Short mmCIF file of C-alpha atoms in Angstrom, two decimals:
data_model
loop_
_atom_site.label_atom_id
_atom_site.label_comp_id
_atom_site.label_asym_id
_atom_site.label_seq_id
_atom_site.Cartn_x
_atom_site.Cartn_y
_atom_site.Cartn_z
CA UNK A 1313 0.00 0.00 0.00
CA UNK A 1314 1.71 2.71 -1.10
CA UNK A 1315 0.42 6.11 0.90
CA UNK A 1316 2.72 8.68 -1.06
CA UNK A 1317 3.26 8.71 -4.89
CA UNK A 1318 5.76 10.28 -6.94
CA UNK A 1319 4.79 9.38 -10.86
CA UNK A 1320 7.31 10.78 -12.40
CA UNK A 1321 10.57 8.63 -12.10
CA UNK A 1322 12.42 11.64 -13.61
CA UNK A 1323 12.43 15.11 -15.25
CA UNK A 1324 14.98 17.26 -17.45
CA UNK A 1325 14.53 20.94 -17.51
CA UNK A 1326 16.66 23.41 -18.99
CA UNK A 1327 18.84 25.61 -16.31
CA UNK A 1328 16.88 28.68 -14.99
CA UNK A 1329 13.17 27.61 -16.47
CA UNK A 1330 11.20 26.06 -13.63
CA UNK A 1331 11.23 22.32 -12.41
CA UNK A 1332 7.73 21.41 -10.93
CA UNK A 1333 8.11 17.73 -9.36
CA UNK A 1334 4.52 16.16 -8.31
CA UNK A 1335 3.12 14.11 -5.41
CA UNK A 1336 -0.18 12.04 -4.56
CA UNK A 1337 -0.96 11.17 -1.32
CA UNK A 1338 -3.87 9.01 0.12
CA UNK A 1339 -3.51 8.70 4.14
CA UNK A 1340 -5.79 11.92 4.90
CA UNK A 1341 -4.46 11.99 8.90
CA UNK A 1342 -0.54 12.82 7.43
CA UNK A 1343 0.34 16.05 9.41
CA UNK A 1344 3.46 17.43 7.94
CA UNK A 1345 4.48 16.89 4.03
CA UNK A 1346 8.32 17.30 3.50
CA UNK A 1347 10.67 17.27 0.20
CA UNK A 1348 13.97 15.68 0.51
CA UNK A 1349 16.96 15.61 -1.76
CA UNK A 1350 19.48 13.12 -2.50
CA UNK A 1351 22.80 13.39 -4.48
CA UNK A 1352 24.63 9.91 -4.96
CA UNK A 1353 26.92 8.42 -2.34
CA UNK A 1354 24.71 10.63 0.39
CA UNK A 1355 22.09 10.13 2.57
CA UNK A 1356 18.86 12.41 2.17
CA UNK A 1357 18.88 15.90 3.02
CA UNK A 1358 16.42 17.82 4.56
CA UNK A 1359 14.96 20.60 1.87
CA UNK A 1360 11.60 22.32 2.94
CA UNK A 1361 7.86 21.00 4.48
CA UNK A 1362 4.67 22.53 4.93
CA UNK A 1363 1.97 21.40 7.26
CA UNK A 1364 -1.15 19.90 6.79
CA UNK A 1365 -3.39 23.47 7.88
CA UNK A 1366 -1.25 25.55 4.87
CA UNK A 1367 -1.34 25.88 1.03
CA UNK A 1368 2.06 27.31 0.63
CA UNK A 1369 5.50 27.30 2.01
CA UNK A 1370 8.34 29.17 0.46
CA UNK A 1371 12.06 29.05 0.92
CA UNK A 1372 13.90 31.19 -1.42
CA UNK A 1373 13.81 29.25 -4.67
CA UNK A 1374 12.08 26.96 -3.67
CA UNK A 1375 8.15 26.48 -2.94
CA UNK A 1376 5.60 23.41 -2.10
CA UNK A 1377 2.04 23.58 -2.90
CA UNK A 1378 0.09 21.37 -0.82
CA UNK A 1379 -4.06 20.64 -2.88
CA UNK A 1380 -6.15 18.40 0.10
CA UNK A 1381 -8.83 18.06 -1.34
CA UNK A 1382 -6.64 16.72 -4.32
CA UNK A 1383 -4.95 15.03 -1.65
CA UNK A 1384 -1.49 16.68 -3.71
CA UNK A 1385 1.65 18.57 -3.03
CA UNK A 1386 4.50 19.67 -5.84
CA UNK A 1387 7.72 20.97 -5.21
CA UNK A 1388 8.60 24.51 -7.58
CA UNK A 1389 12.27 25.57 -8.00
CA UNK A 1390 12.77 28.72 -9.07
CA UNK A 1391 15.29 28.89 -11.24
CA UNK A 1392 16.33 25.73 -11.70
CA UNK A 1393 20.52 25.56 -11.70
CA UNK A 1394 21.93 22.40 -12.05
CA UNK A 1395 23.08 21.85 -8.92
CA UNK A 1396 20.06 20.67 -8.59
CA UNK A 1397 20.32 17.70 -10.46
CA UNK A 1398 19.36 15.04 -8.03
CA UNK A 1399 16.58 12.72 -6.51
CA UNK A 1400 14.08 13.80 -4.76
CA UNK A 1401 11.72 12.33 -2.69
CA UNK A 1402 7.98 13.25 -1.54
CA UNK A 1403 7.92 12.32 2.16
CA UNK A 1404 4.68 12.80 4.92
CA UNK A 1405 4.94 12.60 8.46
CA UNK A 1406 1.90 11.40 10.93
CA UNK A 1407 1.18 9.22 13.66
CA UNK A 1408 -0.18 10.10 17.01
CA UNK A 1409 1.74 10.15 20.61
CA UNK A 1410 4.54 11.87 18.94
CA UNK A 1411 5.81 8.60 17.04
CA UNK A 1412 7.88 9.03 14.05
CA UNK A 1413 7.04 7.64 11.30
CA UNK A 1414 7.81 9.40 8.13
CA UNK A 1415 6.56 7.95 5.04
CA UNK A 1416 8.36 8.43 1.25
CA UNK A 1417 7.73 7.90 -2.32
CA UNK A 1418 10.11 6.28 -4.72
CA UNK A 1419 11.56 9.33 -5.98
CA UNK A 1420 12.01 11.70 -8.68
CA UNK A 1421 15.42 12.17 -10.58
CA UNK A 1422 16.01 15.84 -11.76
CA UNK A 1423 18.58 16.67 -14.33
CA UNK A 1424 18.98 20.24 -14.97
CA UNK A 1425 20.73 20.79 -17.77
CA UNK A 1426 23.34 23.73 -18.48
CA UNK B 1271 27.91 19.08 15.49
CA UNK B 1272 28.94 15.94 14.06
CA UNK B 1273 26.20 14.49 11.96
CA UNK B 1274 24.67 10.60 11.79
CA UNK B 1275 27.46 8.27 11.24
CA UNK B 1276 26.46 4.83 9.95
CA UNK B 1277 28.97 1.69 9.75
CA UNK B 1278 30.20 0.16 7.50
CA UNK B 1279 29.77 2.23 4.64
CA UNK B 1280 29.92 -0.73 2.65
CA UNK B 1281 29.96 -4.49 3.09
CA UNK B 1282 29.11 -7.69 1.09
CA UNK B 1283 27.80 -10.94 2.69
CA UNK B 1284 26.79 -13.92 1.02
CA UNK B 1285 23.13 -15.58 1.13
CA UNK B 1286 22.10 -17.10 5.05
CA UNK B 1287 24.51 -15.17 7.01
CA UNK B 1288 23.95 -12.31 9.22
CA UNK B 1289 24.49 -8.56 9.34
CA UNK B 1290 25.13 -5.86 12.03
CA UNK B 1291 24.81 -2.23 11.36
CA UNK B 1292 25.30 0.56 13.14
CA UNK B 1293 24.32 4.27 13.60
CA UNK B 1294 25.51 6.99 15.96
CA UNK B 1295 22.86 9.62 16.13
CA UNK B 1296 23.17 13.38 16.27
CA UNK B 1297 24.12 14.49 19.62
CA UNK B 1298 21.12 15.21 21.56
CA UNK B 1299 18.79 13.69 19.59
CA UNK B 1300 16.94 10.55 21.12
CA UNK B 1301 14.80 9.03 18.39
CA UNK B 1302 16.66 6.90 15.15
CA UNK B 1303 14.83 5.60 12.60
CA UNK B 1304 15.95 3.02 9.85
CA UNK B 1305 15.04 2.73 6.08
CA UNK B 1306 16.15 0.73 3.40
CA UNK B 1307 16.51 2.24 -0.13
CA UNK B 1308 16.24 -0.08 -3.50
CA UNK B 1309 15.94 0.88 -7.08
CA UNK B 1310 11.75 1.74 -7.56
CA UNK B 1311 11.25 1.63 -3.96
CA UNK B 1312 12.16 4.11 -2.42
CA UNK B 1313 12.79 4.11 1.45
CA UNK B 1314 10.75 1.95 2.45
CA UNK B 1315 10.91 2.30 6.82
CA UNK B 1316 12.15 -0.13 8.64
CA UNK B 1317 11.41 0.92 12.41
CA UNK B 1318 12.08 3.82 15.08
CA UNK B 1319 13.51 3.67 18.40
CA UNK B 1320 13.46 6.23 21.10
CA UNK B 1321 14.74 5.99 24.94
CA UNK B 1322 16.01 2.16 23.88
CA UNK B 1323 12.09 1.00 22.73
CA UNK B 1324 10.76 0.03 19.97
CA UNK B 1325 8.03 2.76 18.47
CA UNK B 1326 6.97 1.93 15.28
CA UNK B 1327 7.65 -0.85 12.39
CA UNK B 1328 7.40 -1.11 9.68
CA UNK B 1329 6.43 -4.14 7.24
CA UNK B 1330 9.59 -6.26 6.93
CA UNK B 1331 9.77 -9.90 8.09
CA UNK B 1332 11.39 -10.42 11.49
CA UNK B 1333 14.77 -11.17 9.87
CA UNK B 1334 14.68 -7.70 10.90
CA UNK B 1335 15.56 -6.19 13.91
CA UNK B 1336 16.99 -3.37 15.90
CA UNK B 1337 18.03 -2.18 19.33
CA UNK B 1338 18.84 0.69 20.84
CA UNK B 1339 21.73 2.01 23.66
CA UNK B 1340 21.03 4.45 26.51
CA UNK B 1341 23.14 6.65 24.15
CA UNK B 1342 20.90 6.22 21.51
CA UNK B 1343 23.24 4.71 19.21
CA UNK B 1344 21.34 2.07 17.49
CA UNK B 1345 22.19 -1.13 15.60
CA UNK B 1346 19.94 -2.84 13.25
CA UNK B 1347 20.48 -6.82 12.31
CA UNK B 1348 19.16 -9.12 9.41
CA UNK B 1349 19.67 -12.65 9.54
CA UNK B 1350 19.46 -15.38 7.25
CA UNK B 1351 20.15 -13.02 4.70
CA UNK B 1352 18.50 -13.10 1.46
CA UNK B 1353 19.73 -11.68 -2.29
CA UNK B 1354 16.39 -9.53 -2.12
CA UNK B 1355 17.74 -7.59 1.06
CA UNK B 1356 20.78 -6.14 -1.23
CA UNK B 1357 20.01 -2.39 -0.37
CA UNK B 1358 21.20 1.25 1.22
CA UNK B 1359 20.21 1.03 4.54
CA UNK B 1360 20.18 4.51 6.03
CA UNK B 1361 19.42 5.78 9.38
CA UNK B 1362 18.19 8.92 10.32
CA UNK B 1363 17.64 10.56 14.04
CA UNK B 1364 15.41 13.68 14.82
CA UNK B 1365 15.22 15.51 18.54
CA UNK B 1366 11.53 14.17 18.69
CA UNK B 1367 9.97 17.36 19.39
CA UNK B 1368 6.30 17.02 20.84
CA UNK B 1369 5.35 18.09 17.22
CA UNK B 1370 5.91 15.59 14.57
CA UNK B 1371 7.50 17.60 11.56
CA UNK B 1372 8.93 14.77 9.82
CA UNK B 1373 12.23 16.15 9.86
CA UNK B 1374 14.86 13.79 9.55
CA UNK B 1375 18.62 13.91 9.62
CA UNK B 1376 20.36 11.21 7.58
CA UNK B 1377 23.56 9.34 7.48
CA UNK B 1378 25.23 8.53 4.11
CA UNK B 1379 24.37 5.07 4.70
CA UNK B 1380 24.82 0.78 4.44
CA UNK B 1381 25.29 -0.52 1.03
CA UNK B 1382 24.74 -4.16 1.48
CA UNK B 1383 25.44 -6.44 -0.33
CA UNK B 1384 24.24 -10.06 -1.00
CA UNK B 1385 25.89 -12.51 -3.04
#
């Protein structure tokens, strides 16, 4: 049963258009949605989340959408540069008593290309 | 701050024997959580510990297993292992604030593996 879905397995945009990486969800009780990145040889990194009660979150280039009643989140960067180039996951966070329990989806590799 | 250190960083085992890994958490942080990676899978979570107990699991066989230290370094062990179990295994520890953010910190992580 797979609670979060990423679609796309990967994306190439062009360096400083915009990269818009999508996310499905079906567990309506997650709390917190989070994007992580991860370059090869390294473990994930942290990159921005927004909570269940908000739309939008922005962090400089970069800016998550979060749809409920779509139950669907995407992940904007603004211009893309191609350090960016890397996988990125869709993760959501939920469970009561404080447990921690943070689902992912498979992943979405981004190539920006010079 | 040091971050999560896993070990070994890399390690190959052959089909029924067993495997130890280890994590050393952020300092300060209390809860450590383990997920294996594979190719169209994604992390798939393995299970959490905080103060040295078991929290969550999640739906691996109980080849599978974990423990934590009172210094919340944490080991995680598969036995009998199997060519399927070939993966990153990467841990990840989080101060476990009352609210759940999700936030995780990562090590570089396991590659196992089976021949």
């Amino acid at each position: 049963d797979q609670q979060v879905k990423q679609n796309s397995p990967s994306l190439s945009v062009q360096e400083g258009r915009i990269s818009i990486l999508n996310c499905d969800y079906t567990n309506s009780m997650f709390d917190y949605f989070l994007w992580y990145k991860k370059y090869p040889a390294e473990g994930p990194t942290f990159l921005i989340s927004i909570s269940s009660i908000k739309d939008k979150n922005e962090d400089g280039r970069f800016t998550v959408f979060l749809n409920k009643s779509a139950k669907h989140l995407s992940l904007h960067i603004v211009p893309s540069q191609p350090g960016d180039s890397a996988v990125y996951f869709c993760a959501a966070s939920g469970g009561s008593g404080g447990y921690q329990k943070v689902t992912f989806g498979i992943g979405t590799k981004l190539q920006v290309i010079p | 701050k040091a971050g999560v250190t896993q070990t070994p960083r890399y390690l190959i085992k052959t089909r029924g024997q067993q495997v130890t890994l280890s994590c050393s958490p952020i300092s300060g942080h209390r809860s450590v959580s383990w997920y294996q990676q594979t190719p169209g899978q994604g992390l798939q979570f393995l299970f959490e510990y905080f103060s040295e107990t078991q929290r969550n699991k999640g739906n691996f066989p109980g080849r599978f297993s974990g423990r934590q230290f009172s210094n919340s370094r944490s080991e995680m062990n598969v036995s009998t292992l199997e060519l399927g179990d070939s993966a990153l295994y990467l841990c990840a520890s989080s101060p476990r604030r009352q609210e759940n953010t999700g936030e995780l910190f990562f090590g570089e992580g396991s590659r196992l593996t089976v021949l």
